């Protein structure tokens, strides 16, 4: 606490965070858990879980192919770059997470339906998480519709993913596998030099940057989420997340617990 708190207090933007030890399931540290914010691409994690639940419940194949319509092809997408006309569910799910692919996400939103996705989010216990627009739909954003969540929902979601309570063992393991293959490492892994196993997801817009996930250590697993909003400089948010994450990593990685949060 004494190392992280000054970092949070000295910045000129808002910070929401949690640090949770998985053995005891206790919050070691939390800040602004219930204040809502724009989820950015964090919304893709509950979409991942919802799509896999749908596949499981309807006994579909992960390798079924979906058509990719032109209206769903947007920027920041390997699907768009390849100009694909169809893609398997598995590929869409993987790209949606590991490169935060926006086209893949839009295809999957249409596959389930926005309303059904929100019903699922609510059913599994996400009280503040809501999908209200597709990726890159800035017209709808200007009309006041954004994708939202809060730190408590993200803590609950990643705890459920860790404990594998939402899906079968097969699909629970797949969620962890995909999250562990994340290619965007500008936040939580920014200042960690070790080869740490982390199942995480980032989210970024012009004034927000988030990173949350599960960290696996020999000594003790933990879940961390740091969400920065009202940013005038997104890089400042990334740096803060990296510094907080390094302190947590050193704390949990010390068997003697000599360092102090």
PDB file of C-alpha atoms in Angstrom:
ATOM      1  CA  UNK A   1       0.000   0.000   0.000  1.00  0.00           C
ATOM      2  CA  UNK A   2       2.668   2.497   1.020  1.00  0.00           C
ATOM      3  CA  UNK A   3       4.528   2.132  -2.293  1.00  0.00           C
ATOM      4  CA  UNK A   4       1.530   2.191  -4.625  1.00  0.00           C
ATOM      5  CA  UNK A   5      -0.587   4.848  -2.929  1.00  0.00           C
ATOM      6  CA  UNK A   6       1.811   7.759  -3.632  1.00  0.00           C
ATOM      7  CA  UNK A   7       1.983   6.764  -7.308  1.00  0.00           C
ATOM      8  CA  UNK A   8      -1.809   6.983  -7.541  1.00  0.00           C
ATOM      9  CA  UNK A   9      -2.016  10.256  -5.624  1.00  0.00           C
ATOM     10  CA  UNK A  10       0.582  12.104  -7.693  1.00  0.00           C
ATOM     11  CA  UNK A  11      -1.047  11.677 -11.123  1.00  0.00           C
ATOM     12  CA  UNK A  12      -3.526  14.140 -12.658  1.00  0.00           C
ATOM     13  CA  UNK A  13      -5.907  11.463 -13.957  1.00  0.00           C
ATOM     14  CA  UNK A  14      -8.276   9.005 -12.328  1.00  0.00           C
ATOM     15  CA  UNK A  15      -7.112   5.538 -11.305  1.00  0.00           C
ATOM     16  CA  UNK A  16      -9.275   2.533 -10.539  1.00  0.00           C
ATOM     17  CA  UNK A  17      -7.448  -0.579  -9.361  1.00  0.00           C
ATOM     18  CA  UNK A  18      -7.515  -3.857  -7.508  1.00  0.00           C
ATOM     19  CA  UNK A  19      -4.945  -6.351  -6.357  1.00  0.00           C
ATOM     20  CA  UNK A  20      -6.283  -9.714  -5.237  1.00  0.00           C
ATOM     21  CA  UNK A  21      -4.460 -12.685  -3.759  1.00  0.00           C
ATOM     22  CA  UNK A  22      -6.020 -15.849  -5.173  1.00  0.00           C
ATOM     23  CA  UNK A  23      -5.165 -18.200  -2.318  1.00  0.00           C
ATOM     24  CA  UNK A  24      -7.171 -16.154   0.171  1.00  0.00           C
ATOM     25  CA  UNK A  25      -9.355 -14.331  -2.406  1.00  0.00           C
ATOM     26  CA  UNK A  26      -8.771 -11.149  -0.438  1.00  0.00           C
ATOM     27  CA  UNK A  27      -8.293  -7.725  -1.960  1.00  0.00           C
ATOM     28  CA  UNK A  28      -4.818  -6.592  -0.951  1.00  0.00           C
ATOM     29  CA  UNK A  29      -5.496  -3.174  -2.416  1.00  0.00           C
ATOM     30  CA  UNK A  30      -8.433  -1.496  -4.124  1.00  0.00           C
ATOM     31  CA  UNK A  31      -9.325   1.953  -5.390  1.00  0.00           C
ATOM     32  CA  UNK A  32     -12.582   3.214  -6.957  1.00  0.00           C
ATOM     33  CA  UNK A  33     -13.913  -0.332  -7.411  1.00  0.00           C
ATOM     34  CA  UNK A  34     -17.485   0.707  -8.161  1.00  0.00           C
ATOM     35  CA  UNK A  35     -16.981   3.783 -10.319  1.00  0.00           C
ATOM     36  CA  UNK A  36     -17.973   3.066 -13.908  1.00  0.00           C
ATOM     37  CA  UNK A  37     -15.750   3.860 -16.892  1.00  0.00           C
ATOM     38  CA  UNK A  38     -15.398   3.244 -20.599  1.00  0.00           C
ATOM     39  CA  UNK A  39     -14.304  -0.365 -20.987  1.00  0.00           C
ATOM     40  CA  UNK A  40     -12.508   0.127 -24.319  1.00  0.00           C
ATOM     41  CA  UNK A  41     -11.307  -3.316 -25.422  1.00  0.00           C
ATOM     42  CA  UNK A  42     -11.759  -4.915 -21.993  1.00  0.00           C
ATOM     43  CA  UNK A  43     -15.307  -5.634 -23.202  1.00  0.00           C
ATOM     44  CA  UNK A  44     -13.772  -8.302 -25.437  1.00  0.00           C
ATOM     45  CA  UNK A  45     -13.096 -10.589 -22.452  1.00  0.00           C
ATOM     46  CA  UNK A  46     -16.754 -11.091 -21.448  1.00  0.00           C
ATOM     47  CA  UNK A  47     -17.558 -11.402 -25.175  1.00  0.00           C
ATOM     48  CA  UNK A  48     -14.972 -14.214 -25.389  1.00  0.00           C
ATOM     49  CA  UNK A  49     -16.608 -16.056 -22.500  1.00  0.00           C
ATOM     50  CA  UNK A  50     -20.129 -15.445 -23.827  1.00  0.00           C
ATOM     51  CA  UNK A  51     -19.326 -16.756 -27.317  1.00  0.00           C
ATOM     52  CA  UNK A  52     -17.720 -19.905 -25.903  1.00  0.00           C
ATOM     53  CA  UNK A  53     -20.747 -20.459 -23.677  1.00  0.00           C
ATOM     54  CA  UNK A  54     -22.995 -20.097 -26.741  1.00  0.00           C
ATOM     55  CA  UNK A  55     -20.854 -22.546 -28.713  1.00  0.00           C
ATOM     56  CA  UNK A  56     -20.952 -25.011 -25.840  1.00  0.00           C
ATOM     57  CA  UNK A  57     -24.679 -24.733 -25.167  1.00  0.00           C
ATOM     58  CA  UNK A  58     -25.547 -25.123 -28.853  1.00  0.00           C
ATOM     59  CA  UNK A  59     -22.983 -27.868 -29.499  1.00  0.00           C
ATOM     60  CA  UNK A  60     -21.309 -25.926 -32.305  1.00  0.00           C
ATOM     61  CA  UNK A  61     -17.836 -26.469 -33.689  1.00  0.00           C
ATOM     62  CA  UNK A  62     -15.092 -23.990 -32.897  1.00  0.00           C
ATOM     63  CA  UNK A  63     -14.062 -24.405 -36.500  1.00  0.00           C
ATOM     64  CA  UNK A  64     -17.379 -23.366 -38.014  1.00  0.00           C
ATOM     65  CA  UNK A  65     -16.826 -20.469 -40.401  1.00  0.00           C
ATOM     66  CA  UNK A  66     -18.579 -17.124 -40.206  1.00  0.00           C
ATOM     67  CA  UNK A  67     -19.044 -14.712 -43.098  1.00  0.00           C
ATOM     68  CA  UNK A  68     -17.289 -11.385 -42.654  1.00  0.00           C
ATOM     69  CA  UNK A  69     -19.404  -8.596 -44.087  1.00  0.00           C
ATOM     70  CA  UNK A  70     -17.797  -5.375 -45.273  1.00  0.00           C
ATOM     71  CA  UNK A  71     -19.567  -3.233 -42.660  1.00  0.00           C
ATOM     72  CA  UNK A  72     -17.771  -5.167 -39.909  1.00  0.00           C
ATOM     73  CA  UNK A  73     -14.321  -4.581 -41.365  1.00  0.00           C
ATOM     74  CA  UNK A  74     -12.730  -1.720 -39.452  1.00  0.00           C
ATOM     75  CA  UNK A  75      -9.252  -0.483 -38.558  1.00  0.00           C
ATOM     76  CA  UNK A  76      -6.832  -2.153 -36.137  1.00  0.00           C
ATOM     77  CA  UNK A  77      -7.584  -5.592 -37.488  1.00  0.00           C
ATOM     78  CA  UNK A  78      -5.568  -8.434 -38.988  1.00  0.00           C
ATOM     79  CA  UNK A  79      -8.868  -9.671 -40.409  1.00  0.00           C
ATOM     80  CA  UNK A  80      -9.242  -6.406 -42.339  1.00  0.00           C
ATOM     81  CA  UNK A  81      -5.587  -6.425 -43.375  1.00  0.00           C
ATOM     82  CA  UNK A  82      -6.044  -9.864 -44.936  1.00  0.00           C
ATOM     83  CA  UNK A  83      -9.373  -8.825 -46.506  1.00  0.00           C
ATOM     84  CA  UNK A  84     -10.924 -12.090 -45.311  1.00  0.00           C
ATOM     85  CA  UNK A  85     -14.453 -12.970 -46.377  1.00  0.00           C
ATOM     86  CA  UNK A  86     -14.864 -15.710 -43.782  1.00  0.00           C
ATOM     87  CA  UNK A  87     -13.090 -16.953 -40.687  1.00  0.00           C
ATOM     88  CA  UNK A  88     -13.516 -19.749 -38.141  1.00  0.00           C
ATOM     89  CA  UNK A  89     -14.966 -18.976 -34.744  1.00  0.00           C
ATOM     90  CA  UNK A  90     -11.697 -20.083 -33.173  1.00  0.00           C
ATOM     91  CA  UNK A  91      -9.636 -17.663 -35.272  1.00  0.00           C
ATOM     92  CA  UNK A  92     -12.014 -14.792 -34.572  1.00  0.00           C
ATOM     93  CA  UNK A  93     -11.856 -15.424 -30.819  1.00  0.00           C
ATOM     94  CA  UNK A  94      -8.065 -15.618 -30.827  1.00  0.00           C
ATOM     95  CA  UNK A  95      -7.557 -12.460 -32.908  1.00  0.00           C
ATOM     96  CA  UNK A  96     -10.149 -10.574 -30.837  1.00  0.00           C
ATOM     97  CA  UNK A  97      -7.996 -11.065 -27.742  1.00  0.00           C
ATOM     98  CA  UNK A  98      -4.333 -11.418 -28.685  1.00  0.00           C
ATOM     99  CA  UNK A  99      -4.230  -8.444 -31.074  1.00  0.00           C
ATOM    100  CA  UNK A 100      -7.481  -6.845 -29.848  1.00  0.00           C
ATOM    101  CA  UNK A 101      -8.893  -7.258 -33.355  1.00  0.00           C
ATOM    102  CA  UNK A 102     -11.871  -4.944 -33.871  1.00  0.00           C
ATOM    103  CA  UNK A 103     -13.280  -6.576 -37.013  1.00  0.00           C
ATOM    104  CA  UNK A 104     -13.250 -10.007 -35.376  1.00  0.00           C
ATOM    105  CA  UNK A 105     -15.091  -8.518 -32.405  1.00  0.00           C
ATOM    106  CA  UNK A 106     -17.772  -6.954 -34.583  1.00  0.00           C
ATOM    107  CA  UNK A 107     -18.372 -10.258 -36.383  1.00  0.00           C
ATOM    108  CA  UNK A 108     -18.768 -12.034 -33.043  1.00  0.00           C
ATOM    109  CA  UNK A 109     -21.126  -9.351 -31.725  1.00  0.00           C
ATOM    110  CA  UNK A 110     -23.374  -9.957 -34.737  1.00  0.00           C
ATOM    111  CA  UNK A 111     -23.041 -13.722 -34.255  1.00  0.00           C
ATOM    112  CA  UNK A 112     -24.568 -13.612 -30.749  1.00  0.00           C
ATOM    113  CA  UNK A 113     -26.416 -10.284 -30.826  1.00  0.00           C
ATOM    114  CA  UNK A 114     -25.748  -7.269 -28.636  1.00  0.00           C
ATOM    115  CA  UNK A 115     -28.876  -7.744 -26.514  1.00  0.00           C
ATOM    116  CA  UNK A 116     -28.132 -11.421 -25.852  1.00  0.00           C
ATOM    117  CA  UNK A 117     -24.557 -10.590 -24.915  1.00  0.00           C
ATOM    118  CA  UNK A 118     -25.780  -8.093 -22.319  1.00  0.00           C
ATOM    119  CA  UNK A 119     -28.253 -10.638 -20.941  1.00  0.00           C
ATOM    120  CA  UNK A 120     -25.376 -13.098 -20.550  1.00  0.00           C
ATOM    121  CA  UNK A 121     -23.146 -10.528 -18.849  1.00  0.00           C
ATOM    122  CA  UNK A 122     -25.888  -9.821 -16.331  1.00  0.00           C
ATOM    123  CA  UNK A 123     -26.620 -13.509 -15.796  1.00  0.00           C
ATOM    124  CA  UNK A 124     -23.058 -14.365 -14.828  1.00  0.00           C
ATOM    125  CA  UNK A 125     -22.914 -11.499 -12.333  1.00  0.00           C
ATOM    126  CA  UNK A 126     -21.426  -8.566 -14.218  1.00  0.00           C
ATOM    127  CA  UNK A 127     -23.552  -5.754 -12.830  1.00  0.00           C
ATOM    128  CA  UNK A 128     -21.849  -2.730 -14.406  1.00  0.00           C
ATOM    129  CA  UNK A 129     -20.660  -4.174 -17.721  1.00  0.00           C
ATOM    130  CA  UNK A 130     -22.673  -3.268 -20.793  1.00  0.00           C
ATOM    131  CA  UNK A 131     -22.084  -3.476 -24.539  1.00  0.00           C
ATOM    132  CA  UNK A 132     -23.749  -0.544 -26.336  1.00  0.00           C
ATOM    133  CA  UNK A 133     -21.774  -0.123 -29.539  1.00  0.00           C
ATOM    134  CA  UNK A 134     -19.558  -2.022 -31.937  1.00  0.00           C
ATOM    135  CA  UNK A 135     -15.841  -1.415 -32.169  1.00  0.00           C
ATOM    136  CA  UNK A 136     -14.895   1.817 -33.950  1.00  0.00           C
ATOM    137  CA  UNK A 137     -18.516   2.993 -34.039  1.00  0.00           C
ATOM    138  CA  UNK A 138     -17.691   6.563 -33.103  1.00  0.00           C
ATOM    139  CA  UNK A 139     -21.006   7.876 -34.395  1.00  0.00           C
ATOM    140  CA  UNK A 140     -22.840   5.897 -31.725  1.00  0.00           C
ATOM    141  CA  UNK A 141     -20.234   6.956 -29.169  1.00  0.00           C
ATOM    142  CA  UNK A 142     -20.955  10.616 -29.962  1.00  0.00           C
ATOM    143  CA  UNK A 143     -24.626   9.876 -29.328  1.00  0.00           C
ATOM    144  CA  UNK A 144     -23.702   8.865 -25.775  1.00  0.00           C
ATOM    145  CA  UNK A 145     -23.566   5.079 -26.158  1.00  0.00           C
ATOM    146  CA  UNK A 146     -20.368   3.514 -24.910  1.00  0.00           C
ATOM    147  CA  UNK A 147     -19.215   0.130 -23.652  1.00  0.00           C
ATOM    148  CA  UNK A 148     -18.809   0.358 -19.896  1.00  0.00           C
ATOM    149  CA  UNK A 149     -17.634  -1.627 -16.892  1.00  0.00           C
ATOM    150  CA  UNK A 150     -15.995  -1.098 -13.494  1.00  0.00           C
ATOM    151  CA  UNK A 151     -13.073  -2.540 -11.555  1.00  0.00           C
ATOM    152  CA  UNK A 152     -15.278  -4.739  -9.371  1.00  0.00           C
ATOM    153  CA  UNK A 153     -16.792  -6.441 -12.422  1.00  0.00           C
ATOM    154  CA  UNK A 154     -13.341  -7.071 -13.885  1.00  0.00           C
ATOM    155  CA  UNK A 155     -12.130  -8.509 -10.588  1.00  0.00           C
ATOM    156  CA  UNK A 156     -15.155 -10.797 -10.469  1.00  0.00           C
ATOM    157  CA  UNK A 157     -14.779 -11.848 -14.117  1.00  0.00           C
ATOM    158  CA  UNK A 158     -11.085 -12.704 -13.881  1.00  0.00           C
ATOM    159  CA  UNK A 159     -11.635 -14.487 -10.567  1.00  0.00           C
ATOM    160  CA  UNK A 160     -14.321 -16.615 -12.257  1.00  0.00           C
ATOM    161  CA  UNK A 161     -11.997 -17.277 -15.209  1.00  0.00           C
ATOM    162  CA  UNK A 162      -9.211 -18.294 -12.818  1.00  0.00           C
ATOM    163  CA  UNK A 163     -11.506 -20.586 -10.818  1.00  0.00           C
ATOM    164  CA  UNK A 164     -13.074 -21.950 -14.035  1.00  0.00           C
ATOM    165  CA  UNK A 165     -16.651 -21.532 -12.809  1.00  0.00           C
ATOM    166  CA  UNK A 166     -18.234 -20.107 -15.977  1.00  0.00           C
ATOM    167  CA  UNK A 167     -17.540 -22.763 -18.614  1.00  0.00           C
ATOM    168  CA  UNK A 168     -16.618 -26.424 -18.915  1.00  0.00           C
ATOM    169  CA  UNK A 169     -13.025 -27.378 -18.183  1.00  0.00           C
ATOM    170  CA  UNK A 170     -12.236 -27.537 -21.915  1.00  0.00           C
ATOM    171  CA  UNK A 171     -13.486 -24.045 -22.681  1.00  0.00           C
ATOM    172  CA  UNK A 172     -12.234 -22.581 -19.396  1.00  0.00           C
ATOM    173  CA  UNK A 173      -8.748 -23.756 -20.340  1.00  0.00           C
ATOM    174  CA  UNK A 174      -9.199 -22.265 -23.801  1.00  0.00           C
ATOM    175  CA  UNK A 175     -10.051 -18.853 -22.314  1.00  0.00           C
ATOM    176  CA  UNK A 176      -6.881 -18.945 -20.211  1.00  0.00           C
ATOM    177  CA  UNK A 177      -4.827 -20.141 -23.172  1.00  0.00           C
ATOM    178  CA  UNK A 178      -6.021 -17.305 -25.404  1.00  0.00           C
ATOM    179  CA  UNK A 179      -5.544 -14.635 -22.722  1.00  0.00           C
ATOM    180  CA  UNK A 180      -2.043 -15.980 -22.058  1.00  0.00           C
ATOM    181  CA  UNK A 181      -1.111 -15.439 -25.718  1.00  0.00           C
ATOM    182  CA  UNK A 182      -1.727 -11.697 -25.488  1.00  0.00           C
ATOM    183  CA  UNK A 183       0.608  -9.721 -27.763  1.00  0.00           C
ATOM    184  CA  UNK A 184      -0.023  -6.250 -26.311  1.00  0.00           C
ATOM    185  CA  UNK A 185       2.347  -5.687 -23.378  1.00  0.00           C
ATOM    186  CA  UNK A 186       2.394  -1.939 -22.829  1.00  0.00           C
ATOM    187  CA  UNK A 187       0.928  -2.012 -19.315  1.00  0.00           C
ATOM    188  CA  UNK A 188       1.197  -4.828 -16.779  1.00  0.00           C
ATOM    189  CA  UNK A 189       4.279  -6.414 -18.376  1.00  0.00           C
ATOM    190  CA  UNK A 190       5.944  -3.107 -19.225  1.00  0.00           C
ATOM    191  CA  UNK A 191       8.621  -3.134 -16.511  1.00  0.00           C
ATOM    192  CA  UNK A 192       8.747  -6.823 -15.615  1.00  0.00           C
ATOM    193  CA  UNK A 193      11.975  -8.348 -16.896  1.00  0.00           C
ATOM    194  CA  UNK A 194      11.183 -11.930 -15.883  1.00  0.00           C
ATOM    195  CA  UNK A 195       9.414 -14.440 -18.104  1.00  0.00           C
ATOM    196  CA  UNK A 196       6.159 -14.204 -16.192  1.00  0.00           C
ATOM    197  CA  UNK A 197       3.032 -16.125 -17.205  1.00  0.00           C
ATOM    198  CA  UNK A 198       0.143 -13.688 -17.430  1.00  0.00           C
ATOM    199  CA  UNK A 199      -3.383 -14.111 -18.814  1.00  0.00           C
ATOM    200  CA  UNK A 200      -4.498 -10.550 -19.428  1.00  0.00           C
ATOM    201  CA  UNK A 201      -6.231  -8.012 -21.644  1.00  0.00           C
ATOM    202  CA  UNK A 202      -5.673  -4.339 -22.335  1.00  0.00           C
ATOM    203  CA  UNK A 203      -8.117  -1.649 -23.360  1.00  0.00           C
ATOM    204  CA  UNK A 204      -7.307   1.724 -24.871  1.00  0.00           C
ATOM    205  CA  UNK A 205      -9.031   4.830 -26.218  1.00  0.00           C
ATOM    206  CA  UNK A 206      -7.901   8.444 -26.533  1.00  0.00           C
ATOM    207  CA  UNK A 207      -8.382   9.158 -22.821  1.00  0.00           C
ATOM    208  CA  UNK A 208      -8.245   5.716 -21.188  1.00  0.00           C
ATOM    209  CA  UNK A 209      -5.803   2.843 -20.831  1.00  0.00           C
ATOM    210  CA  UNK A 210      -6.505  -0.343 -18.888  1.00  0.00           C
ATOM    211  CA  UNK A 211      -4.798  -3.654 -18.261  1.00  0.00           C
ATOM    212  CA  UNK A 212      -6.108  -6.491 -16.114  1.00  0.00           C
ATOM    213  CA  UNK A 213      -5.309 -10.142 -15.730  1.00  0.00           C
ATOM    214  CA  UNK A 214      -4.088 -13.169 -13.832  1.00  0.00           C
ATOM    215  CA  UNK A 215      -0.422 -13.543 -12.904  1.00  0.00           C
ATOM    216  CA  UNK A 216       0.903 -17.050 -12.223  1.00  0.00           C
ATOM    217  CA  UNK A 217       3.881 -17.346  -9.888  1.00  0.00           C
ATOM    218  CA  UNK A 218       5.491 -20.298  -8.135  1.00  0.00           C
ATOM    219  CA  UNK A 219       4.964 -18.565  -4.804  1.00  0.00           C
ATOM    220  CA  UNK A 220       1.387 -17.321  -5.204  1.00  0.00           C
ATOM    221  CA  UNK A 221      -1.030 -16.427  -8.009  1.00  0.00           C
ATOM    222  CA  UNK A 222      -2.721 -13.050  -8.023  1.00  0.00           C
ATOM    223  CA  UNK A 223      -5.121 -10.962 -10.081  1.00  0.00           C
ATOM    224  CA  UNK A 224      -4.407  -7.331 -10.857  1.00  0.00           C
ATOM    225  CA  UNK A 225      -6.360  -4.653 -12.635  1.00  0.00           C
ATOM    226  CA  UNK A 226      -5.324  -1.048 -13.187  1.00  0.00           C
ATOM    227  CA  UNK A 227      -7.687   1.211 -15.120  1.00  0.00           C
ATOM    228  CA  UNK A 228      -6.738   4.789 -15.957  1.00  0.00           C
ATOM    229  CA  UNK A 229      -9.298   7.330 -17.156  1.00  0.00           C
ATOM    230  CA  UNK A 230      -9.464  11.063 -17.917  1.00  0.00           C
ATOM    231  CA  UNK A 231      -6.020  10.831 -19.495  1.00  0.00           C
ATOM    232  CA  UNK A 232      -4.521  13.734 -21.418  1.00  0.00           C
ATOM    233  CA  UNK A 233      -1.558  11.485 -22.242  1.00  0.00           C
ATOM    234  CA  UNK A 234      -2.246   7.761 -22.750  1.00  0.00           C
ATOM    235  CA  UNK A 235       1.466   6.980 -22.330  1.00  0.00           C
ATOM    236  CA  UNK A 236       1.264   8.301 -18.762  1.00  0.00           C
ATOM    237  CA  UNK A 237      -1.450   5.750 -18.025  1.00  0.00           C
ATOM    238  CA  UNK A 238       0.662   2.936 -19.456  1.00  0.00           C
ATOM    239  CA  UNK A 239       3.664   3.966 -17.371  1.00  0.00           C
ATOM    240  CA  UNK A 240       1.643   4.096 -14.155  1.00  0.00           C
ATOM    241  CA  UNK A 241       0.162   0.653 -14.813  1.00  0.00           C
ATOM    242  CA  UNK A 242       3.655  -0.697 -15.453  1.00  0.00           C
ATOM    243  CA  UNK A 243       5.029   0.735 -12.211  1.00  0.00           C
ATOM    244  CA  UNK A 244       2.143  -0.571 -10.101  1.00  0.00           C
ATOM    245  CA  UNK A 245       2.402  -3.990 -11.742  1.00  0.00           C
ATOM    246  CA  UNK A 246       6.147  -4.222 -11.058  1.00  0.00           C
ATOM    247  CA  UNK A 247       5.611  -3.458  -7.357  1.00  0.00           C
ATOM    248  CA  UNK A 248       2.914  -6.153  -7.158  1.00  0.00           C
ATOM    249  CA  UNK A 249       5.090  -8.661  -9.018  1.00  0.00           C
ATOM    250  CA  UNK A 250       8.013  -8.093  -6.682  1.00  0.00           C
ATOM    251  CA  UNK A 251       5.749  -8.324  -3.638  1.00  0.00           C
ATOM    252  CA  UNK A 252       4.087 -11.597  -4.617  1.00  0.00           C
ATOM    253  CA  UNK A 253       7.307 -13.039  -5.998  1.00  0.00           C
ATOM    254  CA  UNK A 254       9.066 -12.639  -2.655  1.00  0.00           C
ATOM    255  CA  UNK A 255       8.582 -15.723  -0.498  1.00  0.00           C
ATOM    256  CA  UNK A 256       9.636 -13.791   2.595  1.00  0.00           C
ATOM    257  CA  UNK A 257       7.232 -10.916   1.782  1.00  0.00           C
ATOM    258  CA  UNK A 258       9.946  -8.431   2.725  1.00  0.00           C
ATOM    259  CA  UNK A 259       8.721  -5.801   0.321  1.00  0.00           C
ATOM    260  CA  UNK A 260       5.643  -3.769   1.136  1.00  0.00           C
ATOM    261  CA  UNK A 261       2.762  -2.937  -1.171  1.00  0.00           C
TER     262      UNK A 261
END
